[in-house]
Coordinates of C-alpha atoms and ligand atoms in Angstrom, one line a residue:
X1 CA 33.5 5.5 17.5
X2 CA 33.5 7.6 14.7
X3 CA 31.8 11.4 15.1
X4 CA 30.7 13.7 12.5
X5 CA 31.2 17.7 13.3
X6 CA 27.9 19.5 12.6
X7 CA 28.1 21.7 9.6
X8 CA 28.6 25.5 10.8
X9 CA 26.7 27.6 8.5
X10 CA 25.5 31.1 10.1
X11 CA 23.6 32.1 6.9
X12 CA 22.2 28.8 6.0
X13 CA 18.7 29.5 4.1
X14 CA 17.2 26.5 5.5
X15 CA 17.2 27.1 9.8
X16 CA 13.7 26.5 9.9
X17 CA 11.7 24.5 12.6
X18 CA 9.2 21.8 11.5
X19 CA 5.6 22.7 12.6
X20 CA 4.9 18.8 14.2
X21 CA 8.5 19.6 16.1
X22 CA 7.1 23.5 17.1
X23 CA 4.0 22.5 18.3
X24 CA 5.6 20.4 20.9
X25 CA 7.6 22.8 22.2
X26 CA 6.2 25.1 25.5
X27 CA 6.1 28.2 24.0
X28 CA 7.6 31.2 25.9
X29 CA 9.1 33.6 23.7
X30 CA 11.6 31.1 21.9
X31 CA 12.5 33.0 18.5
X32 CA 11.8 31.0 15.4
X33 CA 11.7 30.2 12.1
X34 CA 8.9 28.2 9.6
X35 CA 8.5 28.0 6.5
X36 CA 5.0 26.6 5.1
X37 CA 1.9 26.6 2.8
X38 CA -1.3 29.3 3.8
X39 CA -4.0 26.9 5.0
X40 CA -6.4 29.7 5.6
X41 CA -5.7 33.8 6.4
X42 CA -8.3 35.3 8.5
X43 CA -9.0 39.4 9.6
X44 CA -6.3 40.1 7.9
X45 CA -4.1 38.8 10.9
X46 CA -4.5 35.1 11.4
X47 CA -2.4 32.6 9.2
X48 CA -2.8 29.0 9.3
X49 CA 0.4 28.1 7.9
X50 CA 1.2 24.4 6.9
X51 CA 4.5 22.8 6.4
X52 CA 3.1 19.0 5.8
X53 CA 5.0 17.7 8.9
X54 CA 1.6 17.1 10.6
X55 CA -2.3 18.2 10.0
X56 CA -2.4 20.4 12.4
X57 CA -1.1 24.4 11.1
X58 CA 0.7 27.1 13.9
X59 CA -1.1 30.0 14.0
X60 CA 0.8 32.9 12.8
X61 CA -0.4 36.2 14.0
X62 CA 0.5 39.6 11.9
X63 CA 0.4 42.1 14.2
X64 CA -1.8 45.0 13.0
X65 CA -0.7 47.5 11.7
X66 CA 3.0 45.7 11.5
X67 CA 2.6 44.6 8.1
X68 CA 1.7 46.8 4.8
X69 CA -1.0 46.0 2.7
X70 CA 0.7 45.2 0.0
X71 CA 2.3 41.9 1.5
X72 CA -0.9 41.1 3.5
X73 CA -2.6 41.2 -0.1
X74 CA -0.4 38.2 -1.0
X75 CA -1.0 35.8 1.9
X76 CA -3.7 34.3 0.4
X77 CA -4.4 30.1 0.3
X78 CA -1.1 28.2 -0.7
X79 CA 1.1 30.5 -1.0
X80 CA 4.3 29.9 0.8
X81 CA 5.9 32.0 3.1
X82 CA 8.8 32.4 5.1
X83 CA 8.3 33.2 8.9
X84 CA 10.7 34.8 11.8
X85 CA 9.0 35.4 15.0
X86 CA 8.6 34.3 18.9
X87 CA 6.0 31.6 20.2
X88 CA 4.1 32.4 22.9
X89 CA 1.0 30.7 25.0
X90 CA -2.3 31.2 22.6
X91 CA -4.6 33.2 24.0
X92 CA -7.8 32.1 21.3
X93 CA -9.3 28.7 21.8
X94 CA -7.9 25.5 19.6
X95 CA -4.6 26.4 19.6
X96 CA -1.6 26.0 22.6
X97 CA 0.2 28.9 20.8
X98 CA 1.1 31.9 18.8
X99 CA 3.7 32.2 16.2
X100 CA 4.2 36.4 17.1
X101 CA 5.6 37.3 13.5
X102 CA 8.4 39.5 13.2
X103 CA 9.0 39.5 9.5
X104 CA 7.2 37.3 7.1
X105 CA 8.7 37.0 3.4
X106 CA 7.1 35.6 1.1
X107 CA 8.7 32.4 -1.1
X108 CA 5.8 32.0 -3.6
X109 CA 2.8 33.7 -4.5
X110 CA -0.8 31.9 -5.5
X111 CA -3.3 33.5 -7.5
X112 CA -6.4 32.8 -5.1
X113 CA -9.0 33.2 -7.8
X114 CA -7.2 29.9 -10.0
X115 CA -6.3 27.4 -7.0
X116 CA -7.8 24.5 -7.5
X117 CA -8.4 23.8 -4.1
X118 CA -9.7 27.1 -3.3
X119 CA -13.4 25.2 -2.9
X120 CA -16.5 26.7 -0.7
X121 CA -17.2 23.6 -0.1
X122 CA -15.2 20.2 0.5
X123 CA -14.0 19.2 -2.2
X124 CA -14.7 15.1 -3.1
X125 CA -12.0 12.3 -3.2
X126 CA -13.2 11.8 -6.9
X127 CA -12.2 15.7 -7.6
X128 CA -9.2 15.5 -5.3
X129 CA -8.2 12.2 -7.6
X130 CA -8.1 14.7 -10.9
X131 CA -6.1 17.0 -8.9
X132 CA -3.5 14.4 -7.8
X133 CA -0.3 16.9 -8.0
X134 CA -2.0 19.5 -5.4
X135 CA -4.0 16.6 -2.8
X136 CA -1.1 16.0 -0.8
X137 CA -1.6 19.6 0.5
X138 CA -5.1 18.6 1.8
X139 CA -5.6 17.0 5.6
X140 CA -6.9 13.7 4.4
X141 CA -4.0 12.7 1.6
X142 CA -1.5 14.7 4.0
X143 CA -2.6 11.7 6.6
X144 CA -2.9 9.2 4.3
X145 CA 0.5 9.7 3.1
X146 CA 2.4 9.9 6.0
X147 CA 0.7 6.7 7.4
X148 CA 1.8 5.1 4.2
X149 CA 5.2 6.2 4.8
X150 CA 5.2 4.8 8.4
X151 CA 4.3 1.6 7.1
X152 CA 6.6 1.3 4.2
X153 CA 9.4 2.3 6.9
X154 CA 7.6 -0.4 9.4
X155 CA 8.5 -3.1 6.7
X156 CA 11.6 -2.3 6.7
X157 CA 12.1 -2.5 10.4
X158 CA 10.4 -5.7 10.6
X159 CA 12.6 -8.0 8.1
X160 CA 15.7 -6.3 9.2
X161 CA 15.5 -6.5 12.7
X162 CA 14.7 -10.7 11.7
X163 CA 18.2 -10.9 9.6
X164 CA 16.2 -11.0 6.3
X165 CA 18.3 -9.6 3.2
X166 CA 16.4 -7.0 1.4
X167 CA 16.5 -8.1 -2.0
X168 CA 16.0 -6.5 -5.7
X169 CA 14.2 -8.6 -8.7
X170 CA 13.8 -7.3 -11.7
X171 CA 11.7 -4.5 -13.1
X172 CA 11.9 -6.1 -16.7
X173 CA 11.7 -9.9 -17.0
X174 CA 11.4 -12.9 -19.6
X175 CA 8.6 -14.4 -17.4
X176 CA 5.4 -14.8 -16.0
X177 CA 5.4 -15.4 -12.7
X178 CA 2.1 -16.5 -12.4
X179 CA 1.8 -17.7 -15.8
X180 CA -1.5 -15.8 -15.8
X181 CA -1.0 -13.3 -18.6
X182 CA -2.0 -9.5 -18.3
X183 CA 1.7 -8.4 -18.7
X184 CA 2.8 -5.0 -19.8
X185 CA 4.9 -5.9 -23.0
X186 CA 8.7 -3.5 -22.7
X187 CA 9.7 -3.3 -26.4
X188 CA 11.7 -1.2 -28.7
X189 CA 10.3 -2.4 -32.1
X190 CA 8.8 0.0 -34.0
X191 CA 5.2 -0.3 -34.9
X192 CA 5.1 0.5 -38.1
X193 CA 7.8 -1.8 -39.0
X194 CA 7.4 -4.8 -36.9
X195 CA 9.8 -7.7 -37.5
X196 CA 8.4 -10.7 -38.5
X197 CA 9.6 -14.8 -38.0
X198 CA 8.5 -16.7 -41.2
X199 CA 5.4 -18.1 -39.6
X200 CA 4.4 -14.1 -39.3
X201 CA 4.4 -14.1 -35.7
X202 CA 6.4 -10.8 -34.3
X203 CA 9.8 -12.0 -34.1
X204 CA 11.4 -10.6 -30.7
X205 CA 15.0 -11.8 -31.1
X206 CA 15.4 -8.2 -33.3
X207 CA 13.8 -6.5 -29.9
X208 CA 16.1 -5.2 -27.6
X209 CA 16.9 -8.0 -25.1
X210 CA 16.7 -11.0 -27.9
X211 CA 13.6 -12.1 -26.7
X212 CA 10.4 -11.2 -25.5
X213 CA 10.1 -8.8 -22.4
X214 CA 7.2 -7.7 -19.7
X215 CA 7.2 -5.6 -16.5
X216 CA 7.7 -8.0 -13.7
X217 CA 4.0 -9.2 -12.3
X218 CA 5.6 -10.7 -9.0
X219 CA 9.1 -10.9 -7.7
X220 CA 8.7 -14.3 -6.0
X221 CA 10.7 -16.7 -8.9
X222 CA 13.9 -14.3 -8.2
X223 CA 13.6 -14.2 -4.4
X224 CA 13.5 -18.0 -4.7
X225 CA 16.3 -18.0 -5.8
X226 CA 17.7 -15.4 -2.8
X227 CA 16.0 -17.6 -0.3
X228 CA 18.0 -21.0 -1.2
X229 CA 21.1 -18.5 -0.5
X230 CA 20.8 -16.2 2.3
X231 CA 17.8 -17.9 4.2
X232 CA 15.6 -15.1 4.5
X233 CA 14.8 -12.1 2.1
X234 CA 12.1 -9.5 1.1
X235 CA 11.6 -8.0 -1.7
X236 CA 9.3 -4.8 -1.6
X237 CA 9.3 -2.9 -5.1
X238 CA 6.6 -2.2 -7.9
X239 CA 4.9 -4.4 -9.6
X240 CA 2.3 -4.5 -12.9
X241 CA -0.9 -5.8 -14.0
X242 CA -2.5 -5.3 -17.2
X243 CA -5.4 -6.2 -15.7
X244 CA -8.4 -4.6 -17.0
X245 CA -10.2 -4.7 -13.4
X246 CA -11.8 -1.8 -12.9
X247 CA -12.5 -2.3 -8.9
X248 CA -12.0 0.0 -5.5
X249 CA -8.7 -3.4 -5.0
X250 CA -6.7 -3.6 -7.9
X251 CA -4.3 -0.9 -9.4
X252 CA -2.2 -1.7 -13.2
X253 CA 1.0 -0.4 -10.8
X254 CA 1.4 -1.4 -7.3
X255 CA 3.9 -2.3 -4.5
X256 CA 4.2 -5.4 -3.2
X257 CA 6.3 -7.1 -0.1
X258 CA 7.7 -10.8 -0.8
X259 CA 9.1 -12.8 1.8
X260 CA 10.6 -15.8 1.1
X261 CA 11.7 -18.1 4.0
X262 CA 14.1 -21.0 3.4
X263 CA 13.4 -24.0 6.1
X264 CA 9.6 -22.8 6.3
X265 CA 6.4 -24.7 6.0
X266 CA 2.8 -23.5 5.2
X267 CA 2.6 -23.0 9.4
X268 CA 5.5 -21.2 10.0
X269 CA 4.4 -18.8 6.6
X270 CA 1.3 -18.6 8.0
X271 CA 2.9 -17.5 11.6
X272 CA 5.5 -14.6 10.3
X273 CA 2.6 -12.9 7.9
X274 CA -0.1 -12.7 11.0
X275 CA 2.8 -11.3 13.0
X276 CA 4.0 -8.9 9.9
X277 CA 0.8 -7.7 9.3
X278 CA 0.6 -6.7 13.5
X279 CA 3.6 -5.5 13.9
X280 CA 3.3 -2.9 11.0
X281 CA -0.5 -2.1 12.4
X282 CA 1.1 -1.7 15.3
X283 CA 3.9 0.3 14.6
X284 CA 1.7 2.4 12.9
X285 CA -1.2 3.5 15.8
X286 CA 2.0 4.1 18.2
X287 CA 3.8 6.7 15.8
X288 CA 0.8 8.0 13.8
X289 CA -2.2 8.4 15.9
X290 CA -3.0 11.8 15.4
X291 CA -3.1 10.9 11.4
X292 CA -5.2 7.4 11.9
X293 CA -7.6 9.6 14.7
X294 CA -8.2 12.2 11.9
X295 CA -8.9 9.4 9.2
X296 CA -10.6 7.6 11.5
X297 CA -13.2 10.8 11.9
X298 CA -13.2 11.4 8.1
X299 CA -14.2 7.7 7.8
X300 CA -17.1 8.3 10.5
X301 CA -18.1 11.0 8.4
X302 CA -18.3 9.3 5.0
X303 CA -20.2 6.6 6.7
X304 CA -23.0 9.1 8.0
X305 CA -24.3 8.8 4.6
X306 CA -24.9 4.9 4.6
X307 CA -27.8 3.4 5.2
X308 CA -26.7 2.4 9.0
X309 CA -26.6 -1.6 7.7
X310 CA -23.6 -0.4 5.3
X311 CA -21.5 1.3 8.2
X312 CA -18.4 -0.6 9.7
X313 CA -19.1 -1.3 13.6
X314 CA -16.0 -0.7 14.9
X315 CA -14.4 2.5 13.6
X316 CA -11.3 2.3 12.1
X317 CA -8.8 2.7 15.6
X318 CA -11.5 -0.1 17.1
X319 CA -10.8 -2.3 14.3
X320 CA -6.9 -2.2 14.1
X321 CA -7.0 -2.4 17.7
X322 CA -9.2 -5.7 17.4
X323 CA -7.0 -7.2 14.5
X324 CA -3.8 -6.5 16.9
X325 CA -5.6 -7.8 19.6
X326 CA -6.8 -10.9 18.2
X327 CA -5.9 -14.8 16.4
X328 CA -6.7 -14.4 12.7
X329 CA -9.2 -17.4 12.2
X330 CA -7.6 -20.0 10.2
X331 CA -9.3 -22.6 8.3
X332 CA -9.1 -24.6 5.3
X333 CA -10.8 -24.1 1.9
X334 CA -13.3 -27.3 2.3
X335 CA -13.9 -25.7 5.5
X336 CA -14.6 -22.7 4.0
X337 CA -16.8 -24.3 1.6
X338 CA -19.1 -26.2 3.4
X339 CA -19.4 -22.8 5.8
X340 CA -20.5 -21.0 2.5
X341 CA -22.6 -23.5 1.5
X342 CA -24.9 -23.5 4.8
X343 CA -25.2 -20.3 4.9
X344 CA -28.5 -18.5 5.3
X345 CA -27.1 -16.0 2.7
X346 CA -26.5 -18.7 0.2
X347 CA -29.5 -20.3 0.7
X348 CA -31.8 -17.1 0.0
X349 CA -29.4 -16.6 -3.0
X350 CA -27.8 -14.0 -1.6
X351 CA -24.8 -14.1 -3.7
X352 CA -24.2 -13.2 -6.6
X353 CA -22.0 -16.6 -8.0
X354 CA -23.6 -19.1 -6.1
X355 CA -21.6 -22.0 -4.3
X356 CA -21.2 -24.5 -6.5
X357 CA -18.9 -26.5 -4.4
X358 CA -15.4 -28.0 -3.6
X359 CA -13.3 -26.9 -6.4
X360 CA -14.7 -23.5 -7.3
X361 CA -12.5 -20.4 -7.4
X362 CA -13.6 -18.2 -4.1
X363 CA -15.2 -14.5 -5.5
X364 CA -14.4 -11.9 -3.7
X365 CA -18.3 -11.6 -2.3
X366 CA -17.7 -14.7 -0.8
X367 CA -14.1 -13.7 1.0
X368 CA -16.2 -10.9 2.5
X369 CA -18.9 -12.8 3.7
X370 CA -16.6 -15.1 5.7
X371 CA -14.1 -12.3 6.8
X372 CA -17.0 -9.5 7.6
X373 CA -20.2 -11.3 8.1
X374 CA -19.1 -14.8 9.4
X375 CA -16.1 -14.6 11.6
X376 CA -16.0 -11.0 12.2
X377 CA -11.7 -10.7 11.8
X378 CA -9.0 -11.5 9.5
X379 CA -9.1 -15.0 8.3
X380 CA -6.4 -17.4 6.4
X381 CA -7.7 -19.9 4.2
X382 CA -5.1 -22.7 3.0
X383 CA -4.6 -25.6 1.1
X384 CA -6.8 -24.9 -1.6
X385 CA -7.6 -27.0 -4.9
X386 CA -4.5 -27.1 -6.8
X387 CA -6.3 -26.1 -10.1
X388 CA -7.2 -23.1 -9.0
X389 CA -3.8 -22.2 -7.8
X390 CA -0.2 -21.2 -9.1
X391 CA 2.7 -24.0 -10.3
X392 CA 4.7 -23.4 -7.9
X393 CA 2.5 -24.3 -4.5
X394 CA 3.5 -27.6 -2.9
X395 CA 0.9 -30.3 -3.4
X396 CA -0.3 -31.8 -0.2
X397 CA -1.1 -35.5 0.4
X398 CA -4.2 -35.9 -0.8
X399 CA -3.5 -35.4 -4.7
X400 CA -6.1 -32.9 -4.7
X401 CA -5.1 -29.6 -2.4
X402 CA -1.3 -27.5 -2.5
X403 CA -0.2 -25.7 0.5
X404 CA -1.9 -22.5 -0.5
X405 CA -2.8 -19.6 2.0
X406 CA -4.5 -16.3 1.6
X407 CA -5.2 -13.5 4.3
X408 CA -8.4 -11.8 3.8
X409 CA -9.2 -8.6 6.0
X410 CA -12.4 -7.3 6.8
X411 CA -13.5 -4.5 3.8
X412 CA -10.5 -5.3 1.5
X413 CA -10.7 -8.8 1.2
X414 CA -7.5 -10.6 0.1
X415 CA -4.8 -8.8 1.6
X416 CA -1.9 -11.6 1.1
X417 CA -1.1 -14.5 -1.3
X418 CA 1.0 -17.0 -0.1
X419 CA 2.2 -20.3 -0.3
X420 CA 5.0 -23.2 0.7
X421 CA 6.4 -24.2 -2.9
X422 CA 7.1 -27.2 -4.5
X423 CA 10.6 -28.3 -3.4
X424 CA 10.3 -31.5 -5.1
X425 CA 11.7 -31.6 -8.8
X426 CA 10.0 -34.2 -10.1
X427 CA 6.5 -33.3 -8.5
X428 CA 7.1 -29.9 -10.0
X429 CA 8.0 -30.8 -13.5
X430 CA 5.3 -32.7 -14.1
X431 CA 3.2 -30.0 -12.6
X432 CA 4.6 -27.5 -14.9
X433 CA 3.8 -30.2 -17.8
X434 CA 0.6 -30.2 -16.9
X435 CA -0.1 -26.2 -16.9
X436 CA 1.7 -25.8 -20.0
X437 CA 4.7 -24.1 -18.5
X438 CA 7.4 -23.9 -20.3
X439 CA 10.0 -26.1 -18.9
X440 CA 13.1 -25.4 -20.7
X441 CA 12.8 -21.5 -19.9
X442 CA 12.7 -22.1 -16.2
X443 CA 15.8 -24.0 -16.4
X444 CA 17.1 -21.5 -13.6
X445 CA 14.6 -21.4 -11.4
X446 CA 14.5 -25.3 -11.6
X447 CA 18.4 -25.4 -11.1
X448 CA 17.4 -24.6 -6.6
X449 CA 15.4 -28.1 -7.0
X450 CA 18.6 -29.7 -8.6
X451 CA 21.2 -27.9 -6.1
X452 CA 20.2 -28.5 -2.1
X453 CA 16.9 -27.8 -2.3
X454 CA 15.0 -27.5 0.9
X455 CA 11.1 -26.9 1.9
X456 CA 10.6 -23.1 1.7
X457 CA 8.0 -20.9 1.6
X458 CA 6.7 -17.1 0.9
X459 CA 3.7 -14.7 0.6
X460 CA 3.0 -11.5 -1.2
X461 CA 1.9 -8.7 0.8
X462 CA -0.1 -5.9 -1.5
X463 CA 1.2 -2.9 -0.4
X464 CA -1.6 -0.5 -1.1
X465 CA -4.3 -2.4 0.0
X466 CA -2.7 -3.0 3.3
X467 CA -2.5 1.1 3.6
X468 CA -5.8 0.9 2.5
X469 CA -6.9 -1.8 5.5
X470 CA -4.8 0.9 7.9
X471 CA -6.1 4.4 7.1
X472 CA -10.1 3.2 6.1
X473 CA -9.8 4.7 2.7
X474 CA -12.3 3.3 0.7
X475 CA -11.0 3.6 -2.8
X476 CA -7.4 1.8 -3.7
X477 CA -6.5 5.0 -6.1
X478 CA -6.3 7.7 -3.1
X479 CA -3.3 5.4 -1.3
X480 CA -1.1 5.9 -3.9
X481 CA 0.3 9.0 -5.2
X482 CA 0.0 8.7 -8.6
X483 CA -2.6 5.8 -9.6
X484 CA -2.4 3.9 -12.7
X485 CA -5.9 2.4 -13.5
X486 CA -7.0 1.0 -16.6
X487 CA -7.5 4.4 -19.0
X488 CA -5.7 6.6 -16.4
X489 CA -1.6 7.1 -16.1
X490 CA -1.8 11.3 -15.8
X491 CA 1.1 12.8 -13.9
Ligands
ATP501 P1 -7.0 -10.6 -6.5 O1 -7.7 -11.9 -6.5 O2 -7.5 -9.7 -5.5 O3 -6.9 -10.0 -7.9 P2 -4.5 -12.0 -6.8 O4 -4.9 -13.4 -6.4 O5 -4.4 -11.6 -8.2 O6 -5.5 -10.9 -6.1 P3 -1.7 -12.3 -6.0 O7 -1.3 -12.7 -7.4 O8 -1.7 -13.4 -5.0 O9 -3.2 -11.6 -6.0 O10 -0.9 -11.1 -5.5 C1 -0.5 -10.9 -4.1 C2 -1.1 -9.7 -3.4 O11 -1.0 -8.5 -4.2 C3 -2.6 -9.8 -3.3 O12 -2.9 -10.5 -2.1 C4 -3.1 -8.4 -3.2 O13 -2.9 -7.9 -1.9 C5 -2.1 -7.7 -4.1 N1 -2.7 -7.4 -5.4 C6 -2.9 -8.3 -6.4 N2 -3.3 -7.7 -7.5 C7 -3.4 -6.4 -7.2 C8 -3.7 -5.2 -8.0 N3 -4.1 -5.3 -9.3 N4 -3.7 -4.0 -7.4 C9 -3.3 -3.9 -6.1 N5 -2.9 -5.0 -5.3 C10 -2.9 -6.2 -5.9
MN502 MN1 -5.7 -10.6 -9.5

């Protein structure tokens, strides 16, 4: 087995103890070192210092009289300091212990008075969302975050531990996935000067890659083609949508998570996403609970001010614990229908699109009404109309439905896309024909129907609206670092 010597470095600058790793320690005079953020600096003795390893800040007392006044004038709010000292039991209330300081240097100074944090009161998510660069230093996006990170490093434990093959599409493509449009064009040509064909349409084989170029809306053509090779793989990257939807759901750049399954029907898709999606939950409550308790209280909170007909039932640890402990409801789309049709909420025109019938596109009111007022839990709804849905979804028996599934959750609505595809060349062309896909461009992604093709299958997960589902945050734009909305790309 091979071993690796630890580095021996007496001087090294950074010998300091995380605060998450500290306050689990008993404390009984153990000398230390942390280095941190001023949360708060009280009677000119008290420090709550922060190091963003957890919420919760070690108290760090300055003797009095130890310290001159000229450093205690510069421990004020988020300024970072370097401290030596012992722990020792806490003798105040709400803390297990002391950080006795011995010498505390300071890294980096703030100017109190032009913090933008520095507020009286607490400051909104809409302000904190303007402030994006500094809101990781607050206790809800410090949660937030580190949940999101849990789950991004669940994902990864889920696939790998199942053989699948992590796999990398493109950023930049020639396609459209979806063949839905709201692509972000990646060009070179100038604007002033555009090239132009004869029939004075822009003529991209001057652009940069010969041809015409977009940021990738969906992975799933390219892990296809991964799937009819190695079996399994995932892809889990960024993905865009010029969509001009300005909703609490939908981002212009987001994550998503696409597993493609070789030997897979709609079933088994539908089997592996319920047990993704509870296996990351899970993973999740069992190494972040003090974050999801503290965003579960922040939710409570922000709920106090709905009327008590608004507020969620459960609480946000109640509901994950309800989703992990409990079959998502599956049903089909005429199912779903003739549920929505009956309803006492469609019948006193409760809605705002009414329910047509069989064959209309679902809005996302309805999707909430089954998942939140009907069944209560997570529900998949499959084999939908086939001209409502993508190309690529297998077409079922009945000439009228594909083997189509989404996952809709409680308060986000859909949460997953999925589908088994088409494996069947000849069904597919002549499904393609018919949507006024382009044929001769796919010639690749056609070539796995030519070459040992078998049934296969895949879903996208998006990733921010599962964080979303996981930490109760109301608003898509405060899961991500650095949202990209339509009219909003600062940082
Ligand atoms: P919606 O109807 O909510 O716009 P969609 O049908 O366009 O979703 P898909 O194309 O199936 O979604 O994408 C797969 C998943 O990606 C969705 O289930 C959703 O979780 C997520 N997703 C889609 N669009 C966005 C977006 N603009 N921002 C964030 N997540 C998204
Ligand atoms: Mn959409």
């Amino acid at each position: 087995m091979l071993t690796f010597a630890p580095l021996k470095r007496r001087k090294m600058f950074n010998n300091r103890i995380k605060i998450k790793e500290l306050l689990a320690m008993e404390p009984a005079g153990q000398e230390v070192i942390v280095m941190g953020w001023v949360r708060s600096f009280r009677n000119n003795q008290f420090i709550a210092l922060n190091d963003g390893s957890t919420n919760n800040n070690i108290q760090v007392v300055a003797g009095l009289g130890q310290f001159g006044d000229e450093l205690l004038k510069r421990i004020t709010t988020s300024a970072s300091l370097k401290v030596t000292g012992t722990i020792v039991p806490s003798l105040g209330k709400g803390q297990k212990m002391d950080l006795n300081a011995t010498t505390i240097e300071i890294l980096g100074d703030s100017d109190a008075e032009k913090y933008p944090l520095q507020l009286k009161n607490r400051p909104t998510l809409e302000y904190l969302r303007e402030k994006a660069h500094l809101r990781f230093r607050t206790n809800t996006f410090g949660s937030v975050f580190r949940v999101r990170h849990a789950l991004a490093f669940a994902i990864h434990k889920f696939f790998n531990d199942k053989g699948f093959v992590y796999m990398h599409t493109p950023i930049i493509t020639g396609s459209d996935a979806e063949g839905a449009g709201e692509l972000f064009r990646v060009t070179t040509l100038p604007f002033d000067k555009t090239p132009r064909s004869e029939d004075g349409s822009v003529n991209f084989k001057e652009d940069f890659f010969g041809r015409a170029t977009n940021l990738t809306v969906s992975g799933q053509l390219e892990g296809e083609l991964g799937a009819t090779a190695f079996g399994d793989i995932y892809t889990f990257g960024p993905t865009f949508r010029a969509e001009n939807s300005n909703t609490t759901r939908h981002l212009a750049e987001f994550w998503m998570i696409e597993p493609e399954m070789a030997f897979y029907d709609l079933e088994d898709n539908m089997n592996l996403a319920e047990e993704f999606i509870k296996y990351i939950i899970k993973y999740a409550i069992d190494n972040n609970k003090e974050d999801l308790e503290f965003l579960a209280q922040r939710l409570a909170d922000e709920e106090k001010q709905l009327p008590q007909d608004k507020r969620s039932e459960m609480g946000l640890m109640g509901k994950l614990e309800f989703v992990l402990n409990n079959d998502f409801e599956r049903l089909t789309y005429t199912d779903a229908i003739d549920i929505l049709k009956e309803s006492n909420y469609n019948k006193k025109k409760k809605f705002q699109y009414g329910i047509t019938g069989w064959g209309m596109d679902l809005q996302s009111e309805h999707e909430r009404y089954l998942v939140e007022k009907h069944f209560k839990k997570p529900v998949i709804l499959y084999n939908y109309p086939g001209a409502i849905k993508a190309f690529y979804m297998r077409q079922n028996d009945d000439g009228k439905t594909v083997a189509a599934m989404d996952i809709l959750a409680p308060g986000i609505g859909e949460i997953v896309g999925g589908s088994q595809r088409e494996e069947r060349l000849d069904k597919l062309e002549a499904r393609m024909k018919e949507m006024h896909i382009p044929i001769e461009e796919m010639w690749w992604y056609l070539d796995t129907r030519r070459f040992g093709t078998v049934p296969h299958a895949g879903f996208g997960l998006g990733f921010e609206r599962m964080v979303q589902f996981v930490t109760g945050m109301t608003n898509i734009r405060d899961v991500i670092a650095f949202p990209r909305a339509p009219g909003s790309a600062e940082f």
